[in-house]
PDB file of C-alpha atoms and ligand atoms in Angstrom:
ATOM      1  CA  GLU A  31      15.229  16.733 -15.947  1.00 93.00           C
ATOM      2  CA  GLU A  32      17.997  14.681 -14.269  1.00 95.00           C
ATOM      3  CA  GLN A  33      17.387  16.112 -10.779  1.00 98.00           C
ATOM      4  CA  GLU A  34      13.703  15.126 -11.058  1.00 98.00           C
ATOM      5  CA  GLU A  35      14.688  11.525 -11.899  1.00 98.00           C
ATOM      6  CA  ASP A  36      17.003  11.530  -8.906  1.00 98.00           C
ATOM      7  CA  VAL A  37      14.046  12.575  -6.676  1.00 98.00           C
ATOM      8  CA  LEU A  38      11.775   9.874  -8.124  1.00 98.00           C
ATOM      9  CA  ARG A  39      14.542   7.233  -7.738  1.00 98.00           C
ATOM     10  CA  GLU A  40      14.790   8.194  -4.052  1.00 98.00           C
ATOM     11  CA  LEU A  41      10.958   8.036  -3.741  1.00 98.00           C
ATOM     12  CA  ARG A  42      10.975   4.439  -5.167  1.00 99.00           C
ATOM     13  CA  LEU A  43      13.709   3.399  -2.726  1.00 99.00           C
ATOM     14  CA  PHE A  44      11.659   4.798   0.184  1.00 98.00           C
ATOM     15  CA  LEU A  45       8.438   3.126  -0.997  1.00 99.00           C
ATOM     16  CA  ARG A  46      10.173  -0.258  -1.678  1.00 99.00           C
ATOM     17  CA  ASN A  47      11.698  -0.169   1.849  1.00 99.00           C
ATOM     18  CA  ILE A  48       8.296   0.455   3.450  1.00 99.00           C
ATOM     19  CA  THR A  49       6.583  -2.238   1.347  1.00 99.00           C
ATOM     20  CA  GLU A  50       9.271  -4.824   2.049  1.00 99.00           C
ATOM     21  CA  ARG A  51       9.147  -4.132   5.821  1.00 99.00           C
ATOM     22  CA  LEU A  52       5.357  -4.631   5.763  1.00 99.00           C
ATOM     23  CA  SER A  53       5.740  -7.869   3.781  1.00 99.00           C
ATOM     24  CA  LEU A  54       8.086  -9.273   6.452  1.00 99.00           C
ATOM     25  CA  ASP A  55       5.603  -8.580   9.274  1.00 99.00           C
ATOM     26  CA  ARG A  56       3.822 -11.859  10.120  1.00 98.00           C
ATOM     27  CA  ARG A  57       0.586  -9.980  10.982  1.00 98.00           C
ATOM     28  CA  PHE A  58       0.295  -8.964   7.327  1.00 99.00           C
ATOM     29  CA  LYS A  59       0.798 -12.363   5.673  1.00 99.00           C
ATOM     30  CA  ALA A  60      -2.776 -12.327   4.247  1.00 98.00           C
ATOM     31  CA  PHE A  61      -1.953  -9.013   2.513  1.00 99.00           C
ATOM     32  CA  THR A  62       1.263 -10.112   0.788  1.00 99.00           C
ATOM     33  CA  LYS A  63      -0.333 -11.635  -2.363  1.00 99.00           C
ATOM     34  CA  PRO A  64      -3.627 -11.032  -4.287  1.00 99.00           C
ATOM     35  CA  VAL A  65      -6.668 -12.748  -2.723  1.00 98.00           C
ATOM     36  CA  ASP A  66      -6.951 -16.128  -4.506  1.00 98.00           C
ATOM     37  CA  ILE A  67     -10.002 -15.844  -6.808  1.00 98.00           C
ATOM     38  CA  GLU A  68     -10.230 -19.660  -7.061  1.00 98.00           C
ATOM     39  CA  GLU A  69     -10.509 -19.824  -3.257  1.00 98.00           C
ATOM     40  CA  VAL A  70     -12.948 -16.856  -3.092  1.00 98.00           C
ATOM     41  CA  PRO A  71     -15.000 -16.875  -6.348  1.00 98.00           C
ATOM     42  CA  ASP A  72     -17.222 -13.878  -5.390  1.00 98.00           C
ATOM     43  CA  TYR A  73     -14.313 -11.658  -4.363  1.00 98.00           C
ATOM     44  CA  LEU A  74     -14.300  -9.506  -7.508  1.00 98.00           C
ATOM     45  CA  MET A  75     -18.106  -9.039  -7.302  1.00 98.00           C
ATOM     46  CA  VAL A  76     -17.604  -7.330  -3.898  1.00 98.00           C
ATOM     47  CA  ILE A  77     -14.156  -5.718  -4.231  1.00 98.00           C
ATOM     48  CA  LYS A  78     -13.769  -3.426  -7.259  1.00 98.00           C
ATOM     49  CA  LYS A  79     -10.058  -2.643  -6.823  1.00 98.00           C
ATOM     50  CA  PRO A  80      -8.070  -5.607  -5.293  1.00 99.00           C
ATOM     51  CA  MET A  81      -4.708  -4.604  -3.883  1.00 99.00           C
ATOM     52  CA  ASP A  82      -1.846  -6.370  -2.043  1.00 99.00           C
ATOM     53  CA  LEU A  83       1.759  -5.730  -1.043  1.00 99.00           C
ATOM     54  CA  SER A  84       3.280  -7.619  -3.992  1.00 99.00           C
ATOM     55  CA  THR A  85       1.226  -5.505  -6.433  1.00 99.00           C
ATOM     56  CA  LEU A  86       2.380  -2.333  -4.649  1.00 99.00           C
ATOM     57  CA  LEU A  87       5.968  -3.463  -5.233  1.00 99.00           C
ATOM     58  CA  THR A  88       5.280  -4.128  -8.944  1.00 99.00           C
ATOM     59  CA  ASN A  89       3.648  -0.688  -9.265  1.00 99.00           C
ATOM     60  CA  ILE A  90       6.668   0.978  -7.665  1.00 99.00           C
ATOM     61  CA  ASP A  91       9.036  -0.798 -10.105  1.00 99.00           C
ATOM     62  CA  GLU A  92       6.789   0.247 -13.022  1.00 99.00           C
ATOM     63  CA  HIS A  93       7.165   3.885 -11.920  1.00 98.00           C
ATOM     64  CA  LYS A  94       3.400   4.206 -11.194  1.00 98.00           C
ATOM     65  CA  TYR A  95       3.926   6.459  -8.162  1.00 98.00           C
ATOM     66  CA  VAL A  96       5.259  10.004  -8.396  1.00 98.00           C
ATOM     67  CA  THR A  97       4.225  11.005  -4.853  1.00 98.00           C
ATOM     68  CA  VAL A  98       3.839   9.231  -1.484  1.00 98.00           C
ATOM     69  CA  GLY A  99       0.189  10.250  -1.571  1.00 98.00           C
ATOM     70  CA  GLU A 100      -0.426   8.182  -4.717  1.00 98.00           C
ATOM     71  CA  PHE A 101       1.243   5.171  -3.052  1.00 99.00           C
ATOM     72  CA  MET A 102      -0.861   5.677   0.130  1.00 98.00           C
ATOM     73  CA  ALA A 103      -4.083   5.724  -1.951  1.00 99.00           C
ATOM     74  CA  ASP A 104      -3.291   2.236  -3.291  1.00 99.00           C
ATOM     75  CA  ALA A 105      -2.014   0.963   0.073  1.00 99.00           C
ATOM     76  CA  ASP A 106      -5.312   2.067   1.636  1.00 99.00           C
ATOM     77  CA  PHE A 107      -7.225  -0.321  -0.700  1.00 99.00           C
ATOM     78  CA  ILE A 108      -5.458  -3.269   0.985  1.00 99.00           C
ATOM     79  CA  TRP A 109      -6.965  -2.653   4.433  1.00 99.00           C
ATOM     80  CA  LYS A 110     -10.223  -1.058   3.194  1.00 99.00           C
ATOM     81  CA  ASN A 111     -10.936  -4.154   1.006  1.00 99.00           C
ATOM     82  CA  ALA A 112     -10.269  -6.465   3.978  1.00 99.00           C
ATOM     83  CA  LEU A 113     -12.749  -4.516   6.178  1.00 99.00           C
ATOM     84  CA  GLU A 114     -15.341  -4.583   3.388  1.00 98.00           C
ATOM     85  CA  TYR A 115     -15.044  -8.230   2.409  1.00 98.00           C
ATOM     86  CA  ASN A 116     -14.755  -9.587   5.962  1.00 98.00           C
ATOM     87  CA  PRO A 117     -17.486  -7.709   7.924  1.00 98.00           C
ATOM     88  CA  ASP A 118     -18.890 -10.527  10.074  1.00 98.00           C
ATOM     89  CA  SER A 119     -18.649 -11.107  13.847  1.00 98.00           C
ATOM     90  CA  ASP A 120     -17.001 -14.531  13.527  1.00 98.00           C
ATOM     91  CA  PRO A 121     -13.421 -14.862  14.772  1.00 98.00           C
ATOM     92  CA  MET A 122     -11.902 -15.198  11.298  1.00 98.00           C
ATOM     93  CA  ASP A 123     -13.441 -11.931  10.109  1.00 98.00           C
ATOM     94  CA  ARG A 124     -12.567 -10.147  13.336  1.00 98.00           C
ATOM     95  CA  ASN A 125      -8.957 -11.381  13.086  1.00 99.00           C
ATOM     96  CA  ILE A 126      -8.401 -10.147   9.497  1.00 99.00           C
ATOM     97  CA  ARG A 127     -10.053  -6.815  10.346  1.00 99.00           C
ATOM     98  CA  HIS A 128      -7.720  -6.356  13.333  1.00 99.00           C
ATOM     99  CA  ARG A 129      -4.737  -6.997  11.072  1.00 99.00           C
ATOM    100  CA  ALA A 130      -6.164  -4.626   8.456  1.00 99.00           C
ATOM    101  CA  CYS A 131      -6.400  -1.854  11.055  1.00 99.00           C
ATOM    102  CA  ALA A 132      -2.857  -2.644  12.198  1.00 99.00           C
ATOM    103  CA  LEU A 133      -1.702  -2.326   8.574  1.00 99.00           C
ATOM    104  CA  LYS A 134      -3.425   1.098   8.257  1.00 99.00           C
ATOM    105  CA  ASP A 135      -1.864   2.376  11.472  1.00 99.00           C
ATOM    106  CA  THR A 136       1.588   0.975  10.653  1.00 99.00           C
ATOM    107  CA  VAL A 137       1.750   2.613   7.170  1.00 99.00           C
ATOM    108  CA  ARG A 138       0.696   5.947   8.600  1.00 98.00           C
ATOM    109  CA  ALA A 139       3.176   5.753  11.501  1.00 99.00           C
ATOM    110  CA  ILE A 140       6.118   4.894   9.199  1.00 98.00           C
ATOM    111  CA  ILE A 141       5.258   7.795   6.871  1.00 98.00           C
ATOM    112  CA  ARG A 142       4.741  10.216   9.769  1.00 98.00           C
ATOM    113  CA  ASP A 143       8.101   9.212  11.256  1.00 98.00           C
ATOM    114  CA  GLU A 144      10.192   8.775   8.134  1.00 98.00           C
ATOM    115  CA  LEU A 145       8.874  11.046   5.331  1.00 98.00           C
ATOM    116  CA  ASP A 146      10.231  14.573   5.122  1.00 98.00           C
ATOM    117  CA  GLU A 147       7.417  16.990   4.282  1.00 98.00           C
ATOM    118  CA  ASP A 148       9.700  18.967   1.991  1.00 98.00           C
ATOM    119  CA  PHE A 149      10.587  15.823   0.003  1.00 98.00           C
ATOM    120  CA  GLU A 150       6.877  15.020  -0.537  1.00 98.00           C
ATOM    121  CA  ARG A 151       6.278  18.634  -1.613  1.00 98.00           C
ATOM    122  CA  VAL A 152       9.016  18.300  -4.277  1.00 98.00           C
ATOM    123  CA  CYS A 153       7.348  15.083  -5.511  1.00 98.00           C
ATOM    124  CA  GLU A 154       3.983  16.878  -5.714  1.00 98.00           C
ATOM    125  CA  GLU A 155       5.582  19.735  -7.740  1.00 98.00           C
ATOM    126  CA  ILE A 156       6.924  17.116 -10.202  1.00 98.00           C
ATOM    127  CA  ARG A 157       3.466  15.498 -10.453  1.00 98.00           C
ATOM    128  CA  GLU A 158       1.796  18.909 -11.159  1.00 98.00           C
ATOM    129  CA  SER A 159       4.430  19.722 -13.816  1.00 98.00           C
ATOM    130  CA  ARG A 160       3.683  16.575 -15.868  1.00 98.00           C
TER     131      ARG A 160
HETATM  132  C1  RH4 B 228      -7.040 -10.045   2.569  1.00 92.19           C
HETATM  133  O1  RH4 B 228      -7.470 -11.412   2.620  1.00 92.19           O
HETATM  134  C2  RH4 B 228      -8.832 -11.623   2.552  1.00 92.19           C
HETATM  135  O2  RH4 B 228      -9.673 -10.739   2.505  1.00 92.19           O
HETATM  136  C3  RH4 B 228      -9.112 -13.110   2.564  1.00 92.19           C
HETATM  137  C4  RH4 B 228     -10.564 -13.379   2.089  1.00 92.19           C
HETATM  138  C5  RH4 B 228     -10.765 -14.842   2.150  1.00 92.19           C
HETATM  139  C6  RH4 B 228     -11.866 -15.462   2.636  1.00 92.19           C
HETATM  140  C7  RH4 B 228     -11.661 -16.794   2.490  1.00 92.19           C
HETATM  141  C8  RH4 B 228     -10.435 -16.965   1.908  1.00 92.19           C
HETATM  142  O3  RH4 B 228      -9.869 -15.754   1.701  1.00 92.19           O
HETATM  143  C9  RH4 B 228      -8.856 -13.623   3.942  1.00 92.19           C
HETATM  144  C10 RH4 B 228      -7.629 -14.239   4.177  1.00 92.19           C
HETATM  145  C11 RH4 B 228      -7.347 -14.701   5.458  1.00 92.19           C
HETATM  146  N1  RH4 B 228      -8.280 -14.576   6.503  1.00 92.19           N
HETATM  147  C12 RH4 B 228      -9.462 -13.967   6.252  1.00 92.19           C
HETATM  148  C13 RH4 B 228      -9.784 -13.469   4.968  1.00 92.19           C
END
């Protein structure tokens, strides 16, 4: 009902704010857009679910996420894909993996510091009711 739509509108505002803050962080530039398949032709053979910050934003606007947990599951693909596709010991791979780990830690810290547990519980009740 109307109150549920108010909760989900607030969820989208929270998730947009997080995603936009991450997109402004220079460490995460490589994560802002989909990996360029013309630049990396084998990417989709290795990575089954590409994800990036611009796609998270599109998903939010398309009302894909009803809980923070669902958003986190997609956000996790961004850094997990980077660790998987860039495993080597050369400086380029090490650099993108360091940024991937920083992204993982930053998302979790923001949610720990800024998400009210009771709000997420209300979102989960809405998800279970649908
Ligand atoms: C999330 O970004 C990536 O996984 C690409 C993979 C990639 C390899 C070659 C071109 O792009 C990347 C971008 C920048 N620095 C390292 C790797």
